Short mmCIF file of C-alpha atoms and ligand atoms in Angstrom, two decimals:
data_model
loop_
_atom_site.label_atom_id
_atom_site.label_comp_id
_atom_site.label_asym_id
_atom_site.label_seq_id
_atom_site.Cartn_x
_atom_site.Cartn_y
_atom_site.Cartn_z
CA MET A 1 79.46 129.46 93.44
CA THR A 2 79.59 127.05 96.57
CA LEU A 3 82.90 125.67 97.81
CA ARG A 4 82.93 122.48 99.59
CA ILE A 5 86.01 122.88 101.31
CA GLY A 6 87.80 126.18 102.32
CA VAL A 7 91.31 125.72 103.84
CA ILE A 8 93.31 128.34 105.79
CA ALA A 9 96.87 126.97 105.92
CA ASP A 10 99.41 128.43 108.36
CA ASP A 11 102.37 127.97 105.78
CA PHE A 12 103.07 127.42 102.47
CA THR A 13 104.45 124.02 102.30
CA GLY A 14 101.40 122.92 104.40
CA ALA A 15 99.16 124.65 101.75
CA THR A 16 100.39 123.05 98.71
CA ASP A 17 100.41 119.67 100.90
CA ILE A 18 96.90 119.84 101.62
CA ALA A 19 95.94 121.16 98.12
CA GLY A 20 97.77 118.07 96.46
CA PHE A 21 95.69 115.77 98.72
CA LEU A 22 92.38 117.57 97.91
CA VAL A 23 93.26 117.30 94.42
CA SER A 24 93.97 113.56 94.73
CA ALA A 25 90.49 113.14 96.48
CA GLY A 26 88.94 114.59 93.07
CA LEU A 27 88.34 118.13 94.13
CA ARG A 28 88.88 120.92 91.85
CA THR A 29 91.24 122.99 93.89
CA ALA A 30 92.61 126.58 93.76
CA GLN A 31 95.49 127.83 95.85
CA LEU A 32 95.65 131.52 96.79
CA ASN A 33 98.81 132.92 98.35
CA SER A 34 97.14 135.58 100.73
CA PRO A 35 93.90 136.56 102.13
CA GLN A 36 93.31 138.12 98.77
CA GLN A 37 90.12 138.65 96.97
CA ALA A 38 89.31 135.34 94.95
CA PRO A 39 89.47 135.85 91.02
CA GLU A 40 85.88 136.35 89.74
CA ASN A 41 86.06 133.46 87.47
CA LEU A 42 87.06 130.86 90.15
CA ASP A 43 85.43 127.53 89.36
CA ALA A 44 86.75 125.52 92.20
CA GLU A 45 85.42 123.06 94.85
CA ALA A 46 87.91 123.75 97.12
CA VAL A 47 90.26 126.68 97.91
CA VAL A 48 93.37 126.77 99.98
CA ILE A 49 94.52 130.25 101.36
CA SER A 50 98.37 130.04 102.32
CA LEU A 51 99.44 132.23 105.11
CA LYS A 52 102.71 132.60 106.89
CA THR A 53 101.17 132.73 110.33
CA ARG A 54 102.79 129.56 112.26
CA SER A 55 105.53 131.52 114.18
CA ILE A 56 104.40 135.30 114.04
CA PRO A 57 102.71 136.84 117.10
CA ALA A 58 99.60 135.29 118.10
CA GLN A 59 97.28 138.33 117.64
CA VAL A 60 98.60 138.77 114.08
CA ALA A 61 98.19 135.14 113.07
CA VAL A 62 94.56 135.57 114.31
CA GLU A 63 93.81 138.58 112.43
CA GLN A 64 95.20 137.17 109.22
CA SER A 65 93.33 133.77 109.62
CA LEU A 66 90.19 135.51 110.28
CA ALA A 67 90.57 137.74 107.05
CA ALA A 68 91.20 134.50 105.15
CA CYS A 69 88.13 132.76 106.87
CA ARG A 70 86.02 135.83 105.65
CA ILE A 71 87.06 135.31 102.07
CA LEU A 72 86.24 131.70 102.36
CA GLN A 73 82.78 132.64 103.69
CA GLU A 74 82.20 134.97 101.00
CA LEU A 75 82.99 132.21 98.54
CA ARG A 76 80.12 130.31 100.54
CA ALA A 77 82.45 127.51 101.78
CA GLU A 78 80.53 124.62 103.34
CA GLN A 79 83.22 123.41 105.64
CA ILE A 80 86.54 125.19 106.66
CA ILE A 81 89.90 123.56 107.83
CA PHE A 82 92.48 125.04 109.84
CA LYS A 83 95.52 123.50 108.32
CA TYR A 84 98.93 123.41 110.51
CA CYS A 85 101.67 121.11 110.73
CA SER A 86 101.36 117.19 111.06
CA THR A 87 103.88 117.71 113.80
CA PHE A 88 101.84 120.43 115.59
CA ASP A 89 104.52 123.07 115.09
CA SER A 90 103.62 125.83 117.40
CA THR A 91 105.24 128.22 119.89
CA ALA A 92 104.42 128.10 123.53
CA GLU A 93 101.84 130.77 123.05
CA GLY A 94 100.18 129.24 119.94
CA ASN A 95 99.15 129.80 117.16
CA ILE A 96 97.20 126.82 116.80
CA GLY A 97 95.24 127.35 119.89
CA PRO A 98 94.26 131.01 119.47
CA VAL A 99 93.59 130.76 115.82
CA THR A 100 91.29 127.78 116.29
CA ASP A 101 89.40 129.77 118.94
CA ALA A 102 89.09 132.75 116.84
CA LEU A 103 87.84 130.72 113.89
CA LEU A 104 85.20 128.80 116.26
CA GLU A 105 84.08 132.13 117.13
CA GLU A 106 83.99 133.79 113.90
CA LEU A 107 81.94 130.76 112.69
CA GLY A 108 79.61 130.74 115.53
CA GLU A 109 80.77 127.39 116.57
CA GLU A 110 81.54 125.81 119.70
CA PHE A 111 83.44 122.60 119.04
CA THR A 112 86.06 121.19 116.39
CA VAL A 113 88.53 118.28 116.12
CA VAL A 114 92.21 118.20 116.17
CA VAL A 115 93.66 115.75 113.73
CA PRO A 116 97.21 116.39 112.59
CA ALA A 117 97.93 112.70 111.80
CA LEU A 118 99.52 111.90 108.37
CA PRO A 119 100.09 108.12 108.43
CA VAL A 120 101.74 107.82 104.98
CA ASN A 121 104.58 110.24 106.22
CA GLY A 122 104.63 108.50 109.64
CA ARG A 123 102.64 110.98 111.63
CA THR A 124 100.26 108.81 113.89
CA VAL A 125 98.42 109.59 117.01
CA TYR A 126 97.70 106.95 119.80
CA ARG A 127 96.18 107.82 123.17
CA SER A 128 96.43 111.58 122.00
CA THR A 129 100.19 111.12 121.72
CA LEU A 130 101.55 112.49 118.22
CA PHE A 131 104.26 110.21 116.83
CA VAL A 132 106.72 110.81 114.24
CA HIS A 133 107.36 107.25 112.93
CA HIS A 134 108.50 105.22 115.97
CA GLN A 135 109.17 108.30 118.15
CA PRO A 136 107.01 110.55 120.27
CA LEU A 137 107.04 113.89 118.91
CA HIS A 138 109.14 115.35 121.52
CA GLU A 139 112.01 112.80 120.98
CA SER A 140 111.89 113.19 117.21
CA GLY A 141 114.10 115.78 115.28
CA MET A 142 111.36 118.41 116.02
CA LYS A 143 112.79 118.80 119.56
CA ASP A 144 115.62 120.84 117.74
CA HIS A 145 113.45 122.84 115.39
CA PRO A 146 114.96 126.50 115.05
CA VAL A 147 111.85 128.25 115.42
CA THR A 148 109.01 125.94 116.96
CA PRO A 149 110.91 123.24 118.97
CA MET A 150 108.33 120.55 120.21
CA THR A 151 109.05 119.56 123.60
CA ASP A 152 105.69 117.81 124.59
CA SER A 153 103.82 115.05 122.40
CA ASP A 154 100.39 114.98 124.33
CA LEU A 155 98.01 116.75 122.20
CA LEU A 156 95.36 117.18 124.71
CA ARG A 157 97.94 119.14 127.05
CA LEU A 158 99.39 121.10 124.02
CA MET A 159 96.27 122.04 122.77
CA GLU A 160 94.63 122.99 126.21
CA ALA A 161 97.81 125.06 127.12
CA GLN A 162 97.39 127.36 124.16
CA SER A 163 93.45 127.72 123.89
CA SER A 164 90.46 128.38 125.87
CA GLY A 165 88.63 125.08 126.32
CA THR A 166 89.26 121.59 127.34
CA ALA A 167 90.25 118.83 124.77
CA THR A 168 89.31 115.11 124.94
CA SER A 169 90.49 111.97 123.37
CA VAL A 170 88.49 109.71 120.83
CA PRO A 171 90.14 106.48 121.60
CA TYR A 172 91.62 104.01 119.08
CA ALA A 173 89.04 101.44 119.87
CA VAL A 174 86.11 103.85 119.05
CA VAL A 175 87.68 105.19 115.72
CA GLU A 176 88.11 101.37 114.69
CA GLN A 177 84.21 101.15 115.01
CA GLY A 178 83.67 103.45 112.17
CA PRO A 179 82.17 106.91 111.40
CA ASP A 180 78.91 106.16 113.41
CA ALA A 181 80.79 105.46 116.60
CA VAL A 182 83.05 108.44 115.94
CA ARG A 183 80.05 110.74 115.19
CA GLU A 184 78.61 109.75 118.61
CA ALA A 185 81.87 110.38 120.50
CA LEU A 186 82.00 113.54 119.19
CA ARG A 187 78.40 114.53 119.99
CA GLN A 188 79.04 113.30 123.44
CA ALA A 189 82.38 115.06 123.71
CA ARG A 190 80.61 118.30 122.89
CA SER A 191 77.67 117.71 125.40
CA GLU A 192 80.27 116.95 128.01
CA GLY A 193 81.69 120.52 127.39
CA ALA A 194 84.76 119.53 125.38
CA ARG A 195 85.73 122.03 122.70
CA TYR A 196 88.28 119.97 120.97
CA ALA A 197 88.20 116.42 120.25
CA VAL A 198 91.64 114.69 119.39
CA PRO A 199 90.94 111.11 117.69
CA ASP A 200 93.53 108.46 117.64
CA THR A 201 94.48 108.02 113.98
CA LEU A 202 96.87 105.25 113.30
CA ASN A 203 96.42 104.82 109.44
CA HIS A 204 94.70 105.79 106.14
CA ASP A 205 91.44 104.08 106.95
CA HIS A 206 91.00 105.92 110.28
CA LEU A 207 91.47 109.32 108.28
CA ASP A 208 88.58 108.24 106.00
CA ILE A 209 86.42 107.32 109.18
CA ILE A 210 87.19 110.57 111.06
CA GLY A 211 86.45 112.53 107.55
CA GLN A 212 83.01 110.81 107.26
CA ALA A 213 82.24 111.46 110.99
CA ALA A 214 83.14 115.20 110.41
CA THR A 215 81.12 116.06 107.41
CA GLY A 216 78.60 117.79 109.68
CA LEU A 217 81.43 120.18 111.38
CA ARG A 218 81.62 123.45 110.23
CA LEU A 219 85.27 123.93 111.19
CA LEU A 220 88.05 121.08 111.28
CA THR A 221 91.62 121.38 112.28
CA GLY A 222 94.57 119.37 111.65
CA GLY A 223 97.10 118.22 108.83
CA SER A 224 96.58 117.49 105.17
CA GLY A 225 95.60 113.88 106.51
CA ILE A 226 92.24 115.02 107.47
CA GLY A 227 92.03 117.25 104.34
CA SER A 228 92.18 114.02 102.57
CA GLY A 229 89.62 112.10 104.93
CA LEU A 230 87.27 114.97 104.49
CA ALA A 231 87.42 115.32 100.78
CA ARG A 232 87.21 111.55 100.19
CA ALA A 233 84.08 111.38 102.30
CA LEU A 234 82.59 114.26 100.17
CA THR A 235 83.62 112.72 96.72
CA GLY A 236 82.61 109.10 97.98
CA GLN A 237 86.02 107.76 97.87
CA SER A 238 86.12 106.65 101.51
CA GLY A 239 87.03 103.15 102.10
CA GLN A 240 88.60 102.72 98.76
CA PRO A 241 92.36 102.38 98.51
CA ALA A 242 94.12 105.70 98.41
CA GLN A 243 95.12 107.02 94.79
CA PRO A 244 98.88 106.85 94.74
CA ALA A 245 99.98 110.27 95.92
CA GLN A 246 101.97 110.92 92.90
CA GLN A 247 99.06 110.80 90.57
CA GLY A 248 98.08 114.30 91.93
CA GLY A 249 96.22 116.19 89.17
CA THR A 250 95.85 119.81 88.61
CA GLY A 251 94.14 122.40 91.00
CA ALA A 252 93.70 124.81 88.18
CA PRO A 253 90.75 127.26 89.09
CA ASP A 254 89.08 126.39 85.87
CA ALA A 255 89.54 122.82 85.30
CA ALA A 256 91.10 119.62 86.64
CA SER A 257 93.42 118.13 84.07
CA PRO A 258 95.42 115.15 84.62
CA ALA A 259 98.86 115.27 85.88
CA GLU A 260 100.12 113.39 83.09
CA ASP A 261 99.67 116.28 81.13
CA TRP A 262 101.49 118.55 83.33
CA SER A 263 104.18 120.41 81.67
CA PHE A 264 107.23 122.40 82.94
CA THR A 265 108.46 125.88 82.18
CA SER A 266 111.94 125.51 80.21
CA GLY A 267 114.03 128.04 82.18
CA ALA A 268 116.93 127.21 84.58
CA ALA A 269 116.28 125.51 87.91
CA VAL A 270 117.62 126.08 91.48
CA VAL A 271 117.46 124.35 94.94
CA ILE A 272 117.09 126.57 97.70
CA SER A 273 117.13 124.81 101.45
CA GLY A 274 116.26 126.71 104.56
CA SER A 275 114.96 123.74 106.50
CA ALA A 276 117.30 122.46 109.29
CA SER A 277 115.37 119.31 109.64
CA GLN A 278 117.12 115.85 110.01
CA MET A 279 115.53 114.70 106.74
CA THR A 280 116.55 117.94 104.83
CA ASN A 281 119.93 117.73 106.29
CA ARG A 282 120.22 114.01 104.63
CA GLN A 283 118.63 115.46 101.51
CA VAL A 284 121.28 118.50 101.21
CA GLU A 285 124.05 115.80 101.67
CA ALA A 286 122.85 113.67 99.11
CA TYR A 287 122.38 116.40 96.39
CA ALA A 288 125.62 118.19 97.26
CA ALA A 289 127.70 114.99 96.40
CA GLU A 290 126.11 115.39 92.78
CA ALA A 291 125.39 119.09 92.00
CA PRO A 292 127.17 122.51 92.41
CA SER A 293 126.25 123.56 95.98
CA THR A 294 127.13 126.09 98.40
CA ALA A 295 126.34 126.45 101.95
CA LEU A 296 125.12 129.94 103.20
CA ASP A 297 127.93 132.00 104.82
CA ILE A 298 125.84 133.29 107.75
CA PRO A 299 128.33 136.01 108.76
CA ARG A 300 127.84 137.53 105.23
CA VAL A 301 124.27 137.32 105.37
CA MET A 302 124.10 139.25 108.60
CA ASP A 303 126.92 141.74 107.90
CA ASP A 304 127.10 142.19 104.14
CA ALA A 305 123.80 140.86 102.67
CA ALA A 306 123.84 143.18 99.58
CA GLY A 307 127.23 142.37 98.29
CA TYR A 308 126.59 138.76 98.93
CA LEU A 309 123.57 138.57 97.19
CA GLU A 310 125.15 139.96 94.09
CA GLU A 311 127.91 137.27 94.37
CA LEU A 312 125.73 134.30 94.96
CA SER A 313 123.05 135.18 92.51
CA ARG A 314 126.08 135.24 89.97
CA TRP A 315 127.29 131.89 91.07
CA VAL A 316 123.81 130.38 90.87
CA LEU A 317 122.97 131.75 87.23
CA GLU A 318 126.59 130.58 86.01
CA ASN A 319 125.96 127.08 87.27
CA SER A 320 122.26 126.95 86.25
CA THR A 321 120.75 123.97 84.43
CA ALA A 322 120.72 124.98 80.68
CA PRO A 323 117.26 124.81 79.25
CA ASP A 324 115.99 121.34 78.68
CA SER A 325 119.40 119.96 79.98
CA THR A 326 118.79 116.71 81.71
CA ASP A 327 122.50 115.94 82.41
CA GLN A 328 123.31 118.72 84.66
CA ALA A 329 122.07 119.14 88.23
CA ALA A 330 120.54 122.50 89.26
CA PRO A 331 122.80 124.29 91.55
CA MET A 332 121.73 124.41 95.43
CA VAL A 333 122.20 127.06 97.88
CA TYR A 334 121.50 126.06 101.59
CA ALA A 335 121.47 127.21 105.08
CA THR A 336 120.52 123.66 106.29
CA ALA A 337 122.83 122.65 109.07
CA ALA A 338 123.13 120.17 111.97
CA PRO A 339 121.24 121.28 115.23
CA GLU A 340 124.39 121.93 117.15
CA LYS A 341 125.51 124.28 114.27
CA VAL A 342 122.26 126.01 114.24
CA LYS A 343 122.36 126.63 117.97
CA GLN A 344 125.71 128.17 117.84
CA TRP A 345 124.61 130.51 115.11
CA GLN A 346 121.53 131.40 117.23
CA GLN A 347 123.77 132.02 120.02
CA SER A 348 125.66 134.50 118.07
CA TYR A 349 122.95 136.65 116.44
CA GLY A 350 119.80 135.65 118.05
CA ALA A 351 117.43 132.95 116.93
CA GLU A 352 114.51 135.17 115.64
CA ARG A 353 116.83 137.81 114.12
CA LEU A 354 118.85 135.18 112.33
CA SER A 355 115.84 133.21 110.99
CA ALA A 356 114.20 136.37 109.85
CA ALA A 357 117.49 137.45 107.92
CA ILE A 358 118.11 133.95 106.33
CA GLU A 359 114.46 133.94 104.99
CA GLU A 360 114.72 137.48 103.75
CA PHE A 361 118.03 136.78 102.21
CA PHE A 362 116.57 133.68 100.45
CA GLY A 363 113.54 135.69 99.21
CA GLU A 364 115.81 138.32 97.73
CA LEU A 365 117.80 135.68 96.07
CA ALA A 366 114.93 134.07 94.51
CA ALA A 367 113.71 137.37 93.13
CA ARG A 368 117.12 138.19 91.68
CA LEU A 369 117.32 134.49 90.12
CA ARG A 370 113.96 135.05 88.63
CA SER A 371 114.98 138.24 86.77
CA GLY A 372 118.06 136.21 85.66
CA GLY A 373 116.02 133.60 83.83
CA VAL A 374 115.50 130.85 86.63
CA THR A 375 111.86 129.62 86.05
CA ARG A 376 112.00 126.47 88.44
CA PHE A 377 112.39 126.84 92.09
CA ILE A 378 112.80 123.71 94.42
CA VAL A 379 112.50 124.97 97.97
CA ALA A 380 112.79 123.13 101.34
CA GLY A 381 111.21 124.45 104.52
CA GLY A 382 107.90 125.95 105.43
CA GLU A 383 108.98 129.36 106.50
CA THR A 384 111.59 129.43 103.79
CA SER A 385 109.02 128.56 100.99
CA GLY A 386 106.70 131.56 102.47
CA ALA A 387 109.56 133.91 101.95
CA VAL A 388 110.58 132.92 98.48
CA THR A 389 107.01 132.67 97.19
CA GLN A 390 105.96 136.24 98.65
CA ALA A 391 109.36 137.62 97.25
CA LEU A 392 108.45 136.30 93.85
CA GLY A 393 105.16 137.91 93.99
CA VAL A 394 103.21 134.76 93.06
CA ASP A 395 99.57 135.10 93.98
CA GLY A 396 98.27 131.75 93.46
CA PHE A 397 99.16 128.17 92.25
CA GLU A 398 97.76 125.35 90.13
CA VAL A 399 98.79 121.85 91.86
CA GLY A 400 100.44 119.44 89.67
CA PRO A 401 102.05 115.97 90.14
CA GLN A 402 103.52 114.96 93.46
CA ILE A 403 107.21 114.45 93.64
CA ALA A 404 106.71 112.81 97.39
CA PRO A 405 103.54 112.34 99.46
CA GLY A 406 102.52 115.92 100.54
CA VAL A 407 104.99 117.70 97.93
CA PRO A 408 103.44 118.37 94.69
CA TRP A 409 104.84 120.50 91.98
CA THR A 410 102.93 123.78 91.46
CA ARG A 411 102.53 126.41 88.78
CA SER A 412 102.16 130.10 89.33
CA LEU A 413 98.87 131.48 88.41
CA GLU A 414 99.58 134.20 85.80
CA SER A 415 97.41 135.93 83.50
CA ASP A 416 100.33 135.63 80.79
CA PRO A 417 101.20 131.65 81.04
CA GLN A 418 104.72 132.53 79.30
CA GLN A 419 105.34 134.46 82.60
CA GLY A 420 104.78 131.30 84.81
CA ILE A 421 107.14 129.64 87.20
CA ASP A 422 107.32 126.33 88.59
CA LEU A 423 107.81 125.63 92.35
CA ALA A 424 108.28 122.62 94.52
CA LEU A 425 107.75 123.88 98.17
CA LYS A 426 109.10 120.93 100.18
CA SER A 427 108.08 120.65 104.07
CA GLY A 428 111.23 120.04 106.18
CA ASN A 429 109.71 116.73 107.10
CA PHE A 430 108.95 115.28 103.73
CA GLY A 431 110.59 113.44 100.82
CA ASP A 432 113.20 110.70 100.87
CA PRO A 433 117.05 111.32 100.76
CA ASP A 434 116.91 111.62 96.90
CA PHE A 435 114.09 114.34 96.91
CA PHE A 436 116.11 117.35 95.36
CA ARG A 437 117.31 115.04 92.40
CA THR A 438 113.83 113.45 91.78
CA ALA A 439 112.37 116.94 91.86
CA VAL A 440 114.97 118.34 89.27
CA GLN A 441 114.80 115.50 86.95
CA MET A 442 111.03 115.53 87.04
CA SER A 443 110.84 119.04 86.07
CA SER A 444 113.76 118.92 83.45
CA GLY A 445 112.20 116.48 81.15
CA ALA A 446 113.73 113.44 82.55
CA SER A 447 110.50 112.38 84.18
CA SER A 448 110.18 109.30 81.83
CA THR A 449 113.32 107.82 83.41
CA VAL A 450 112.84 108.99 86.98
CA GLN A 451 109.82 107.79 89.06
CA PRO A 452 108.63 110.27 91.75
CA THR A 453 108.89 108.99 95.22
CA THR A 454 106.02 106.75 96.50
CA GLY A 455 104.68 105.25 99.43
CA GLN A 456 105.45 105.48 103.11
CA GLN A 457 108.65 107.61 104.07
CA LYS A 458 110.95 105.57 105.82
CA GLU A 459 112.96 108.21 107.63
CA ASP A 460 112.56 110.29 110.66
CA ARG A 461 112.69 114.11 110.46
N1 ADP B 501 121.93 127.28 109.78
C1 ADP B 501 120.99 127.85 110.49
N2 ADP B 501 121.11 128.55 111.54
C2 ADP B 501 119.97 129.27 112.11
N3 ADP B 501 118.83 129.07 111.50
C3 ADP B 501 118.61 128.57 110.34
C4 ADP B 501 119.73 127.83 109.78
N4 ADP B 501 119.23 127.22 108.54
C5 ADP B 501 117.86 127.53 108.35
N5 ADP B 501 117.38 128.29 109.70
C6 ADP B 501 116.14 128.92 109.81
O1 ADP B 501 115.34 127.62 110.50
C7 ADP B 501 113.99 127.96 110.09
C8 ADP B 501 113.70 126.71 109.34
O2 ADP B 501 112.24 126.82 109.22
P1 ADP B 501 111.53 126.23 107.82
O3 ADP B 501 111.89 126.98 106.71
O4 ADP B 501 109.87 126.46 108.23
O5 ADP B 501 111.77 124.60 107.96
P2 ADP B 501 111.05 123.43 108.21
O6 ADP B 501 110.13 123.09 106.97
O7 ADP B 501 111.95 122.39 108.47
O8 ADP B 501 110.20 123.75 109.44
C9 ADP B 501 114.02 129.20 108.92
O9 ADP B 501 113.54 130.21 109.69
C10 ADP B 501 115.42 129.21 108.60
O10 ADP B 501 115.63 130.53 108.24
O1 LIG B 502 101.76 118.92 107.82
C1 LIG B 502 102.86 118.92 107.30
O2 LIG B 502 103.72 118.23 108.07
C2 LIG B 502 103.21 119.96 106.40
O3 LIG B 502 102.25 120.29 105.46
C3 LIG B 502 103.76 121.28 107.03
O4 LIG B 502 102.93 121.92 107.62
C4 LIG B 502 105.01 121.77 106.60
O5 LIG B 502 105.54 122.53 107.58
P1 LIG B 502 107.25 122.61 107.52
O6 LIG B 502 108.02 121.54 108.21
O7 LIG B 502 107.63 123.76 108.35
O8 LIG B 502 107.66 122.80 106.06
#
């Protein structure tokens, strides 16, 4: 088997995000949730390996990314994408730069592109500056991120600060000229000694152009947008209008079947929100007004986790949506809080320790709920989603219909399909304010009356 695209994703929401776009571009796509040996009968054109390497020490992120890269090489992946966040989420030391450098070396390459843009969700690049809707990255909600606050918007500076090479821009005017001009700009940048090219990307057409220009690169880096651009170039869709994101499709390893045939498990549902982004704050507020909800008691997470887990899992199970019920909302547990509140808690407990404790708590809560009969998990936050998915022991996903651009429903890959669970892993950034209600209703059989979110997201993070 030869894979057309192999993806190494640095978090779990990012992995389902790009997997959804690869499926939409027409590639049979499988998602594996660790650098594990791929199943023998894997029949896919693209494989996405989800890691949780965004904010761990750089050296560990490098090792895990290389392990994933070697598996993709064994699968004879023709091109590899290192998928990171459309808001370039990274610590001061990395990990985007160190992982990119290590992958270049592993693949015997000296040059790549840096394309975080995802215009459908308001992430654009102009003059190498990354924008979140109308704001430069460092003025957006990302300045307050609990783990990877972003205080600079200049991608050349960001990339050079955490890597070993020089970065150069491919300006808007060149991208507008089309794939040949971009290909020539990449060739020139490389011959002048640049290691990373940062093309301006203002819209979906630019992603198609960059994707076409990059079909000869062994390694690409960026967000799900460049995954879409490359996949569309490979499947001949470039230049055509994009499929509505919610059409999705499945990414089953054996076959692609239309998203309309997607069916959900009939167990109870829960919403777990560990993102503290502006958009997730709005989504939590909206959903709390209509569903049983409880804010995480942080001191109890830190000082009485076992007793609190027992209590909270009982509360969720008592409030869970009855099988096939469409009139009761799934209960929500959330750590989501305003930036000032998050800072206060971080001062009390230490930021890293607190993040890790909340993630671990949510992971254990999810595992208990699974034992109690919950089969549909709607999770907000990339790190949170990683913790929950790992605690649930899910090895891989099929990718289903999109709830919002970049957020598909997924189903765990199980040898016994009766054991499967449904997961919606939402990036803190994504979705509109009604996201949780839409996700719950889609999965509880009310999808005929509820339209998934479409088109451009209007709000900031
Ligand atoms: N109230 C809070 N106080 C401190 N940290 C929090 C709080 N709520 C969430 N967090 C932590 O913030 C981090 C959010 O990251 P993540 O789950 O990746 O969300 P996003 O997708 O918005 O980046 C997690 O580590 C989470 O545990
Ligand atoms: O590219 C994106 O914006 C997302 O796919 C992503 O990486 C999500 O990260 P979180 O915001 O941490 O969920």
